[in-house]
Coordinates of C-alpha atoms in Angstrom, one line a residue:
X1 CA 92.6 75.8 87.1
X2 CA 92.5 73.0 89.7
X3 CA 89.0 72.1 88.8
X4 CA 87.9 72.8 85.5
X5 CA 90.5 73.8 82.2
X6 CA 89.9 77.2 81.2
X7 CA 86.4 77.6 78.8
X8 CA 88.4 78.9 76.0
X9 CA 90.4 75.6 74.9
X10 CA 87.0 73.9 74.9
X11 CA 85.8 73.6 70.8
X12 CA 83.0 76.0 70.6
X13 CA 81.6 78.9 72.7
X14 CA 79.0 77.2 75.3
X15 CA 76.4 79.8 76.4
X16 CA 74.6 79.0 79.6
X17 CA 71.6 80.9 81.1
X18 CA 71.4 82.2 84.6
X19 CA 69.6 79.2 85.8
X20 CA 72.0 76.6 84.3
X21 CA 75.1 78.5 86.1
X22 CA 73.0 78.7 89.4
X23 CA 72.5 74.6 89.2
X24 CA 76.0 74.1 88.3
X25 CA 77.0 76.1 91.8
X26 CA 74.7 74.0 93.5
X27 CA 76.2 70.8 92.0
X28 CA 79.6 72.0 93.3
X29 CA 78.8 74.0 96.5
X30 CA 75.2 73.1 97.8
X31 CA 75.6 75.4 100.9
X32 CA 76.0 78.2 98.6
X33 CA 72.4 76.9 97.3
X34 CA 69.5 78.1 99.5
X35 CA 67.4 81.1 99.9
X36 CA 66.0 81.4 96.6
X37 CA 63.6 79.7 94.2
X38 CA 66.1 78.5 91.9
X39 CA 68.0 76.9 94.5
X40 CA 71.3 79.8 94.8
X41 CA 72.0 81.8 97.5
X42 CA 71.1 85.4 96.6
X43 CA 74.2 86.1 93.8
X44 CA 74.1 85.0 90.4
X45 CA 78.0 83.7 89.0
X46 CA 78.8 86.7 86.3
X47 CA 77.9 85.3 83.2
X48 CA 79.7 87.4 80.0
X49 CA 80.4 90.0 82.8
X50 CA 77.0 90.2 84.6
X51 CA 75.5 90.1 87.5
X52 CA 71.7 89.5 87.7
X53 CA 71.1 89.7 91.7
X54 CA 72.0 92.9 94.0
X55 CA 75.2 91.5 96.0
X56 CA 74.8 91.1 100.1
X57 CA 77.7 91.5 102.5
X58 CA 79.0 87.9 102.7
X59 CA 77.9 87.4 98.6
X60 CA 81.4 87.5 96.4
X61 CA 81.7 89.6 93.3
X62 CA 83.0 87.2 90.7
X63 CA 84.9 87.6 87.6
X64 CA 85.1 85.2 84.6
X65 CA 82.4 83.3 86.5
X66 CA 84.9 81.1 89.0
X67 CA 84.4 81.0 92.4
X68 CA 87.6 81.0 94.6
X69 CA 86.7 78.9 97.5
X70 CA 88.9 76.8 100.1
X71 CA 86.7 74.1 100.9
X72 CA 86.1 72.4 98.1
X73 CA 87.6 68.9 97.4
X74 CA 86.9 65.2 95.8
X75 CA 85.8 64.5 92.8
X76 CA 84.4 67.5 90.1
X77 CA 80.9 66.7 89.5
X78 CA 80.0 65.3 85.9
X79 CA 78.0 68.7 84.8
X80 CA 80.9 70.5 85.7
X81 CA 82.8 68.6 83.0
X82 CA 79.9 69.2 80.6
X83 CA 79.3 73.2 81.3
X84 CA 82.7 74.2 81.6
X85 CA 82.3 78.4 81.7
X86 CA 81.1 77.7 85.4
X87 CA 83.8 75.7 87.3
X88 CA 85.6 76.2 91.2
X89 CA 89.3 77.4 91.5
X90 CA 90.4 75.4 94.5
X91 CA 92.4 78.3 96.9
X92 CA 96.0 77.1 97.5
X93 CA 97.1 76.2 101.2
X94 CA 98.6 79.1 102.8
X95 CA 101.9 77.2 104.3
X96 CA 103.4 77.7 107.8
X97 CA 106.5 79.8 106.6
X98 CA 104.3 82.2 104.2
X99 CA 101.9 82.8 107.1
X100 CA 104.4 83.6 109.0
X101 CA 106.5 85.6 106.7
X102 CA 103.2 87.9 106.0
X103 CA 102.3 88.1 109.9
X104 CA 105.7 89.1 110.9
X105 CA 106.7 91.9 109.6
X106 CA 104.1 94.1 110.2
X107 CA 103.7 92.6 113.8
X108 CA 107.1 93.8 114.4
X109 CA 106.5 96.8 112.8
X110 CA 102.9 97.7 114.5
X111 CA 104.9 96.5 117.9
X112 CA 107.5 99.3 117.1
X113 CA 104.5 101.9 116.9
X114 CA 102.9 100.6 120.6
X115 CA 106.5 101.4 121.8
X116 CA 107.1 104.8 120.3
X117 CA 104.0 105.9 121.5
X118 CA 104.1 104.1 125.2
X119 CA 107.9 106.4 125.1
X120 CA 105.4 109.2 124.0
X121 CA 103.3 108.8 126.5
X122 CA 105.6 108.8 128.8
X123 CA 106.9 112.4 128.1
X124 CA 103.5 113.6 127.6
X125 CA 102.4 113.0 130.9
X126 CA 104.2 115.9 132.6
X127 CA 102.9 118.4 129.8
X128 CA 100.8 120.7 131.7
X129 CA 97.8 119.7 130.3
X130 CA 98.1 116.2 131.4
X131 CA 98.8 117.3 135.1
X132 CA 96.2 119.7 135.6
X133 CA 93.3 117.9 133.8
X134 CA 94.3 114.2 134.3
X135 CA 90.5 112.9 133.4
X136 CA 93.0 112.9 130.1
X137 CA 94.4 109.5 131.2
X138 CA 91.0 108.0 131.1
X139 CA 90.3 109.3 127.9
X140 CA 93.6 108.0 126.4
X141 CA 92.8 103.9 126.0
X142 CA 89.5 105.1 124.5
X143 CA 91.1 107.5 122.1
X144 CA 94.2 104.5 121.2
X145 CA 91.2 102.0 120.8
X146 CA 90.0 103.9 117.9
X147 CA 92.4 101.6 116.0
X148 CA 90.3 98.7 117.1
X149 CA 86.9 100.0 116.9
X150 CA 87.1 101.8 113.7
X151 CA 90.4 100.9 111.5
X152 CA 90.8 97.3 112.0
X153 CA 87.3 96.8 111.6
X154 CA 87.8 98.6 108.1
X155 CA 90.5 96.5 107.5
X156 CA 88.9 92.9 108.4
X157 CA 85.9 94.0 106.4
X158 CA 88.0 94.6 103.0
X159 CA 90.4 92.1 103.7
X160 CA 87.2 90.0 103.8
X161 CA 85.7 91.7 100.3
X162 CA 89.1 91.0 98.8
X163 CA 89.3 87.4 99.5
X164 CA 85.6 86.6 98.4
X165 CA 85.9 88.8 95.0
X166 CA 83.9 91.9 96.3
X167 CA 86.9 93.6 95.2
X168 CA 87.1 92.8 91.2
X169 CA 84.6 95.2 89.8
X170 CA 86.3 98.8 90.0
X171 CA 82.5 100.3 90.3
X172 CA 81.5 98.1 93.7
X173 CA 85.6 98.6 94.9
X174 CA 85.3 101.9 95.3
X175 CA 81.7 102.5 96.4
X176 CA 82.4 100.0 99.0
X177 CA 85.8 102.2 100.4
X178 CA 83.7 105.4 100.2
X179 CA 80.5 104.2 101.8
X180 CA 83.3 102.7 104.8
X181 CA 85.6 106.0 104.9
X182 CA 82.4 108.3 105.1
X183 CA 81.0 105.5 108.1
X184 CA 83.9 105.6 109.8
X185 CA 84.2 109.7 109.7
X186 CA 80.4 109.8 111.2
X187 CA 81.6 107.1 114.1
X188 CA 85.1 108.6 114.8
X189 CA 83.2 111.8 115.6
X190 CA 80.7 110.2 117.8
X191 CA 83.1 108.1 119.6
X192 CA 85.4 111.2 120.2
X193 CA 82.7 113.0 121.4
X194 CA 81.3 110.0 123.7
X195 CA 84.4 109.1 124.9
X196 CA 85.1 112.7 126.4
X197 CA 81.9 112.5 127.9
X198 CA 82.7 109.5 129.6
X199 CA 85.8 110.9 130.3
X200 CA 84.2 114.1 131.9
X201 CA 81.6 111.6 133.8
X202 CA 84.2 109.6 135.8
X203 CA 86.3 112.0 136.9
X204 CA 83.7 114.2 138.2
X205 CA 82.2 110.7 140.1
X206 CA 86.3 110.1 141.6
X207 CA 86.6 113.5 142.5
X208 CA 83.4 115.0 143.2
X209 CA 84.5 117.9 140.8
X210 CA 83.5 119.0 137.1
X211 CA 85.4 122.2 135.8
X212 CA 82.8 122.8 132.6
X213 CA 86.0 124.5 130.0
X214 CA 88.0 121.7 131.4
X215 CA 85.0 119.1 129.9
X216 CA 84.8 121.4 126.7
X217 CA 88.5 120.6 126.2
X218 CA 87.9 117.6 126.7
X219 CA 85.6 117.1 124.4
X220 CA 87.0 119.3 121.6
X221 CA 90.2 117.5 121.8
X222 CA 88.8 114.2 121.6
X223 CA 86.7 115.1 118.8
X224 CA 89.3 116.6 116.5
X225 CA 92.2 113.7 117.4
X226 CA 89.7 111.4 116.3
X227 CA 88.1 112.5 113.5
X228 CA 91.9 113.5 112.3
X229 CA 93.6 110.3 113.0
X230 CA 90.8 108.4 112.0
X231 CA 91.0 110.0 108.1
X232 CA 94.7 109.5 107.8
X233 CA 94.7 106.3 108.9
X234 CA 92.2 104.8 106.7
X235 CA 93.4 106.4 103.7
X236 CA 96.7 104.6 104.6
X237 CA 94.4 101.3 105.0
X238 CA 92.9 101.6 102.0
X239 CA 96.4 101.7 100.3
X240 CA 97.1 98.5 102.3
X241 CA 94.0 96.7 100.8
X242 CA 94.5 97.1 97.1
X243 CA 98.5 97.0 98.1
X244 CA 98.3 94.0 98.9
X245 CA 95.8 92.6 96.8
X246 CA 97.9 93.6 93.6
X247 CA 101.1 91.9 95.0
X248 CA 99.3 88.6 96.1
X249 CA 99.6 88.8 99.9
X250 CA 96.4 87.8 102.0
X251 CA 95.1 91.1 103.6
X252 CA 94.2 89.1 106.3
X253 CA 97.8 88.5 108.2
X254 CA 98.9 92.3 107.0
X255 CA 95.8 94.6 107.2
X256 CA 94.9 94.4 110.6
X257 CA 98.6 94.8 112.3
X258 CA 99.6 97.6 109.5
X259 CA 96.4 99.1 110.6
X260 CA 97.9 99.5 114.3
X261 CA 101.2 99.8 113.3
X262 CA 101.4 103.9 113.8
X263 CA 97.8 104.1 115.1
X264 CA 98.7 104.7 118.5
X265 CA 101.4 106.9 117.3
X266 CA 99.5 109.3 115.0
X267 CA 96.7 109.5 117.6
X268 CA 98.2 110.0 121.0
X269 CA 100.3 112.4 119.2
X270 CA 97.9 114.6 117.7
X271 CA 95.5 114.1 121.4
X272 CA 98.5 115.5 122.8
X273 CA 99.5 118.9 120.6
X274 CA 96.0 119.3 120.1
X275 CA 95.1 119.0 123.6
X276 CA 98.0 121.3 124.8
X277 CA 97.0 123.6 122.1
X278 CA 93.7 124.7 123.3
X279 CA 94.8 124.4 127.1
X280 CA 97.0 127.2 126.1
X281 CA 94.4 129.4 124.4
X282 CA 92.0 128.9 127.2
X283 CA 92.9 131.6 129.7
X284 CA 92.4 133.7 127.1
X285 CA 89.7 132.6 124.2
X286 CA 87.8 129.9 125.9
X287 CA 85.4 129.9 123.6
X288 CA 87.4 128.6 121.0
X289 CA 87.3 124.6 122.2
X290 CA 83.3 125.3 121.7
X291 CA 82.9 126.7 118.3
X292 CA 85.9 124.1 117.0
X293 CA 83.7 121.4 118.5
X294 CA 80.3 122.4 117.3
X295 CA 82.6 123.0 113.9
X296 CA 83.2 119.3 113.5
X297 CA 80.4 118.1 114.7
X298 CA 78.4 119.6 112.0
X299 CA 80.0 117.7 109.1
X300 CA 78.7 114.5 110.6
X301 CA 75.4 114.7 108.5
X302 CA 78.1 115.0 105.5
X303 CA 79.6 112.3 106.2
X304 CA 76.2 110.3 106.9
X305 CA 74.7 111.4 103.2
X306 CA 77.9 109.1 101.7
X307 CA 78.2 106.7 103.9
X308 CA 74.1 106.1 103.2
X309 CA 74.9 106.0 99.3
X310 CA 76.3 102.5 99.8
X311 CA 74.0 99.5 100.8
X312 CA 76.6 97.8 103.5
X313 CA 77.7 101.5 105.0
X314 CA 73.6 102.6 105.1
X315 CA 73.2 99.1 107.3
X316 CA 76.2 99.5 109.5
X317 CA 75.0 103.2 110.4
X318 CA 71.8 101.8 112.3
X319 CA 73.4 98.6 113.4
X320 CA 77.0 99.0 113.8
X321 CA 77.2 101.2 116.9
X322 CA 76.4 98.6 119.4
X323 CA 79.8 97.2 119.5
X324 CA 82.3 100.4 119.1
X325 CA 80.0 102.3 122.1
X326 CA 80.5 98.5 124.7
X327 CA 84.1 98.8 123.1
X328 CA 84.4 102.8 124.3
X329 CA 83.5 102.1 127.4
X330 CA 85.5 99.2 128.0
X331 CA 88.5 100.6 126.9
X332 CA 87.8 103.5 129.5
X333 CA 87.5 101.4 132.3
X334 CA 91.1 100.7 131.4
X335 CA 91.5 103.9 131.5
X336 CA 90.3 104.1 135.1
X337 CA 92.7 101.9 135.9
X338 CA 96.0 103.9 134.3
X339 CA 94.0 107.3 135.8
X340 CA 94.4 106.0 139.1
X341 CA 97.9 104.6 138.6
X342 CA 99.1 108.5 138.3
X343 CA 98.3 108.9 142.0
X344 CA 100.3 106.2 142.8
X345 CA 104.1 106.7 142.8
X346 CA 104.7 103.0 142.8
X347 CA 102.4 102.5 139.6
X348 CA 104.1 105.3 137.6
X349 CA 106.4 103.1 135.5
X350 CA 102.9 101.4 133.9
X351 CA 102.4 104.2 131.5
X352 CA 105.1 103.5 129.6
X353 CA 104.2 99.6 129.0
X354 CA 100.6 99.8 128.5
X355 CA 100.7 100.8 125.3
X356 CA 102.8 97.9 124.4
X357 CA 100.9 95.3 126.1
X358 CA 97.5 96.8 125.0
X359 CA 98.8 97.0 121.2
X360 CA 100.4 93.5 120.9
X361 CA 97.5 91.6 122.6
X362 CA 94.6 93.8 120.1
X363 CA 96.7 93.2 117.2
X364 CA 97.4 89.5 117.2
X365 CA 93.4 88.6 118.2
X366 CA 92.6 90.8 115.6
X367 CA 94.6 89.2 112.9
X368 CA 93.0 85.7 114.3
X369 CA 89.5 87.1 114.2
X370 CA 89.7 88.3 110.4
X371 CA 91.1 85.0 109.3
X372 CA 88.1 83.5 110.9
X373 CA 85.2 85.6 109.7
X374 CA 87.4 85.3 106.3
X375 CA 87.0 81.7 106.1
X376 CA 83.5 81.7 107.8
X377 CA 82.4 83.9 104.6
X378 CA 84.1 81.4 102.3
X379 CA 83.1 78.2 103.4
X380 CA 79.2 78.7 104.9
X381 CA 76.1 81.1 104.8
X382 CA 75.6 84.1 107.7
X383 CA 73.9 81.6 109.9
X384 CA 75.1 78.1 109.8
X385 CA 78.0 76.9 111.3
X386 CA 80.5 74.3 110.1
X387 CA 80.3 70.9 111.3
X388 CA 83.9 70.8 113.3
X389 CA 82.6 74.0 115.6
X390 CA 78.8 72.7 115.8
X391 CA 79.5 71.4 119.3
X392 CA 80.1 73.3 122.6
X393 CA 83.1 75.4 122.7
X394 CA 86.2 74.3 124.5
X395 CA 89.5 76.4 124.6
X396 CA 91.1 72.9 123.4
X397 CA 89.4 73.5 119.9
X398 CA 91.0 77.4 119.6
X399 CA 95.0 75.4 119.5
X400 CA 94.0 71.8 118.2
X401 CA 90.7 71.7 116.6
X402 CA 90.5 70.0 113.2
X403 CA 90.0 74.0 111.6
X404 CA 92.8 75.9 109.9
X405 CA 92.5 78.4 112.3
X406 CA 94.0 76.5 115.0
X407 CA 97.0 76.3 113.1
X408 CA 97.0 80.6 113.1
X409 CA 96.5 80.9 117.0
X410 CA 99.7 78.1 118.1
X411 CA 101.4 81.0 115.5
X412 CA 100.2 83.9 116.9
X413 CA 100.8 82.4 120.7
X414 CA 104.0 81.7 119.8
X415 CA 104.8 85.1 118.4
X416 CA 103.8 87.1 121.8
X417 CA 106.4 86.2 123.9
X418 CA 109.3 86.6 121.6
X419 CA 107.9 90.0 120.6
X420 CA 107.6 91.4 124.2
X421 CA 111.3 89.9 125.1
X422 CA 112.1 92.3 122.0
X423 CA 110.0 95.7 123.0
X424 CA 111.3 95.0 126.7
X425 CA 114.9 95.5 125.1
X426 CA 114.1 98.3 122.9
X427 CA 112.5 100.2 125.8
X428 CA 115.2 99.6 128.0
X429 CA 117.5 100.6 125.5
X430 CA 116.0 104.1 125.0
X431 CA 115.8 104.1 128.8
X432 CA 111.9 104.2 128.2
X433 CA 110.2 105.6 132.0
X434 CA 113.5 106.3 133.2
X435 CA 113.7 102.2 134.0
X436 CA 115.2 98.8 134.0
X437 CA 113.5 96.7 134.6
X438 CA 114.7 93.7 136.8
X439 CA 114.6 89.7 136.1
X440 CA 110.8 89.4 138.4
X441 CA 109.3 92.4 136.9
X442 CA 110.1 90.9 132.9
X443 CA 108.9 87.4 134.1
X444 CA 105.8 88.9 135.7
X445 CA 105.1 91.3 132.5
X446 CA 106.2 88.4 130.5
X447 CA 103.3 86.1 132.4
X448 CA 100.8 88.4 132.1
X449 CA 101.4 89.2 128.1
X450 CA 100.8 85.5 127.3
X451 CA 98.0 85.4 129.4
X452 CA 96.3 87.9 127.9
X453 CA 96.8 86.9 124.2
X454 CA 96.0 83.3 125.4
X455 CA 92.3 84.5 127.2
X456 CA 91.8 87.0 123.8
X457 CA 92.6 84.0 120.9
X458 CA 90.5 81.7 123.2
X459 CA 87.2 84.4 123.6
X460 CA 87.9 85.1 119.7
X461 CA 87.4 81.9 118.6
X462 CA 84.3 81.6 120.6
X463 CA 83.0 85.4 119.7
X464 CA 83.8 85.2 116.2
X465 CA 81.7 82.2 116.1
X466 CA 78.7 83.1 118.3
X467 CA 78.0 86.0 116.1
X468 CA 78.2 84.2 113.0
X469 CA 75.6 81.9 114.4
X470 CA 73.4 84.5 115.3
X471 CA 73.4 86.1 111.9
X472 CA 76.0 89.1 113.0
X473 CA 79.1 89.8 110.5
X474 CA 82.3 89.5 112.6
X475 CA 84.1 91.8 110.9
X476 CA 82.0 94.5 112.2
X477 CA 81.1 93.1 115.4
X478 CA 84.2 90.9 117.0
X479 CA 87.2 93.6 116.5
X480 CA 85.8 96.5 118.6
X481 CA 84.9 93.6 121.9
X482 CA 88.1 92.2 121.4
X483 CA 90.8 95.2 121.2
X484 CA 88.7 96.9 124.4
X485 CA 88.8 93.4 126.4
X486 CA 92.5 93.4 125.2
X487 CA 93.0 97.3 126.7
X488 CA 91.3 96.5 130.0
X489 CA 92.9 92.9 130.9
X490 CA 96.5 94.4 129.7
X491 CA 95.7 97.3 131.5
X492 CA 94.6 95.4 134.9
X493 CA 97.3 92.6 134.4
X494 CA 99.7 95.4 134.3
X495 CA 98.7 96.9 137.2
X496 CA 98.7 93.6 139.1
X497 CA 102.2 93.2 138.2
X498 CA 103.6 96.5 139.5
X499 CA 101.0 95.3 142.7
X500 CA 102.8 92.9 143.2
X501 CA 106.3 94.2 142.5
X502 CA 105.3 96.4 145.6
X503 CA 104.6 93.2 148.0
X504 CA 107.8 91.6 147.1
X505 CA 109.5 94.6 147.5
X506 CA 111.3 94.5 143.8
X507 CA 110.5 98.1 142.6
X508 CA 113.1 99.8 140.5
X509 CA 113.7 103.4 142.9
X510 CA 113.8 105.4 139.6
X511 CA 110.2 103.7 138.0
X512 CA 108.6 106.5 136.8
X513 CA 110.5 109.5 137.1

């Protein structure tokens, strides 16, 4: 203990009531200390192993009665000294090296996934299915941003429980990752289902066409991909999170880039065998991507019964659709984008590096906007801001500001360029698109990476801290903005680099084939 010794080497058991604790924790921690007549802030420390007060999402679950907390320093208050069972555990500063260490390797790793599946996409795109209904292209970012909306949101959110004690009581641990698993079943569904829709909508507005069994595919395929990929993968996240937790890492730098790591992988993958599956089957049962479709869509009120069993799940089911829907549709207008660079011969060679680009730039912001809602939830109530971000925002702040989260984003700036130098090689290697690419195009791709991780860190910092302010938890809000604004400017930036490949007249012949 950096604050207090440990109760038991005191002479004597000291019993304190509720109230005493609460006044202790408002001796130490007086932010923690408003919203309620006693002067606490909606939780009760557990006292012999209870807890008075029904816990809220930003409220930690405590054991023993110790708050873990980064912010608190000087002096240990006199009562402290007098009623030791209720003292603050200082949180050790996470170095340079070991925040590095932990980001790393599952950077690299989740980079390795965006490859294999922009080298999947790449093959995928002359399967049948692909060339004849190629509204499929548009429904790809918005599929791939699943990862985004839905699993890195999981991720932030019990990265966030862990590192505020939500996570200690085996009864509130595992009604928290059912209540999110069932959530995230009822909005994989609905995005699938929106996001073919959307699909089906812009492609009959570009080419004045709609085939109805072609929309039906659509949607069935979208539906099933991402109610399929969205299961497996947060069963693997949920591994992550009490993984991690066991062995001592911070969830934060691991979750949200193991989340990604094969996401893009496992999904594209399954969009296309599933996809091609019931393209096949249509000549002759067409009526098969209808009943599958209506199938799945009748468990969602399964999945909404559990998910409504858990306070934080029943809230995010009326509140937390605003951002994955914006997110959907941003993500679709990258989508657009690659859709339209299939027409063009000279664009062909972006399919393969979109993924990469998308993937990298979503992953790093979203490891920067967990750390921040992580030690927003640690250090201030939903609402108020600290004092160091109180005044207007300036991108200065996100790389030199007095917070320890400026620290994060030099690290994760750092980290983008060195990556892409890497995934360049590896795709070259395996002769991704059928390219190689020359010394303009990797300076151009290499320009436009670091501009888009630079604009994402910057609008994260900002986001993150705009919806705290306005009483909006950022783990459930921020990812899903953030990995769609990542898809569309990686997306466009792409684009304008192959643009401009084309005026300078540096285009690889074979791009493409």
């Amino acid at each position: 203990m950096d604050s207090c010794s440990d109760p038991e080497q005191q002479n004597g058991n000291l019993e304190l009531t509720e109230l005493e604790a609460s006044n202790v924790e408002c001796e130490i921690m007086p932010s923690l200390c408003d919203g309620r007549p006693d002067g606490s802030k909606g939780f009760t420390p557990s006292i012999n192993g209870h807890v008075s007060k029904e816990l809220t999402e930003s409220d930690p679950l405590l054991s023993n009665g110790r708050l873990w907390t980064s912010n608190v320093s000087g002096p240990v208050p006199q009562q402290c000294e007098e009623q030791r069972p209720v003292c603050v555990q200082s949180k050790p500063n996470e170095s340079v090296c070991v925040m590095v260490l932990q980001i790393l390797v599952p950077f690299l790793l989740a980079g390795l996934g965006t490859v294999m599946a922009g080298m999947l996409l790449d093959v995928v795109q002359h399967w049948s299915v692909f060339q004849k209904i190629t509204e499929i292209f548009i429904l790809v970012p918005a599929l791939l941003g699943l990862k985004g909306n839905l699993e890195m949101t999981l991720a932030s959110r019990l990265s966030t429980a862990v590192n505020i004690g939500k996570m200690n009581s085996s009864k509130e641990k595992w009604n928290l990752i059912i209540g999110n698993l069932a959530l995230k079943q009822v909005q994989a569904t609905g995005l699938g289902f929106l996001a073919a829709l959307a699909a089906s909508a812009l492609g009959w507005v570009l080419d004045k066409k709609l085939v109805i069994n072609y929309a039906a595919l659509l949607c069935c395929s979208s539906v099933v991909t991402a109610f399929t990929a969205s299961l497996l993968q947060g069963i693997i996240m949920v591994g992550v999170i009490i993984g991690s937790k066991r062995a001592g890492i911070n969830p934060d730098n691991i979750a949200t880039p193991i989340a990604a790591s094969f996401g893009d992988l496992i999904t594209l993958g399954l969009l296309a065998v599933i996809s091609q599956g019931f393209f096949n089957c249509m000549e002759r049962c067409p009526y098969v991507a209808y009943v599958v479709c209506a199938f799945f869509l009748c468990l969602t009120p399964v999945w909404v019964i559990m998910s409504f069993r858990h306070t934080e799940s029943r809230k995010l089911l009326y509140c937390g659709w605003e951002p994955i829907i914006t997110a959907m549709v941003i993500s679709s207008l990258g989508g657009l984008i690659l859709d339209r660079a299939m027409t063009d011969p000279n664009l062909m060679g972006l399919v393969v590096y979109t993924p990469v680009i998308n993937g990298v730039g979503g992953n790093l912001v979203a490891i920067q906007s967990s750390r921040i809602a992580t030690y927003l939830h640690s250090t201030c109530s939903l609402g108020k801001l600290p004092e160091d971000t109180k005044s207007c925002y300036c991108p200065f702040r996100t790389f030199y500001g007095k917070g320890p989260n400026s620290r994060t984003s030099q690290v994760l700036l750092l980290l983008a360029i060195p990556g892409h130098v890497l995934f360049l090689y590896i795709i070259n290697l395996m002769q991704g698109g059928h390219t190689i690419p020359t010394p303009v195009f990797t300076a151009l791709y290499l320009a436009a990476a670091f501009t888009q991780v630079f604009l994402l860190l910057c609008i994260a910092d900002w986001m993150v801290h705009c919806l705290w302010r306005y009483g909006r938890d950022p783990d459930s809000f921020s990812i899903p903005y953030l990995t769609a604004l990542g898809d569309l400017l990686g997306t466009g930036l792409l684009a304008l680099c192959f643009r401009l490949l084309q005026v300078i007249s540096d285009v690889d012949d074979h791009l493409g084939d």
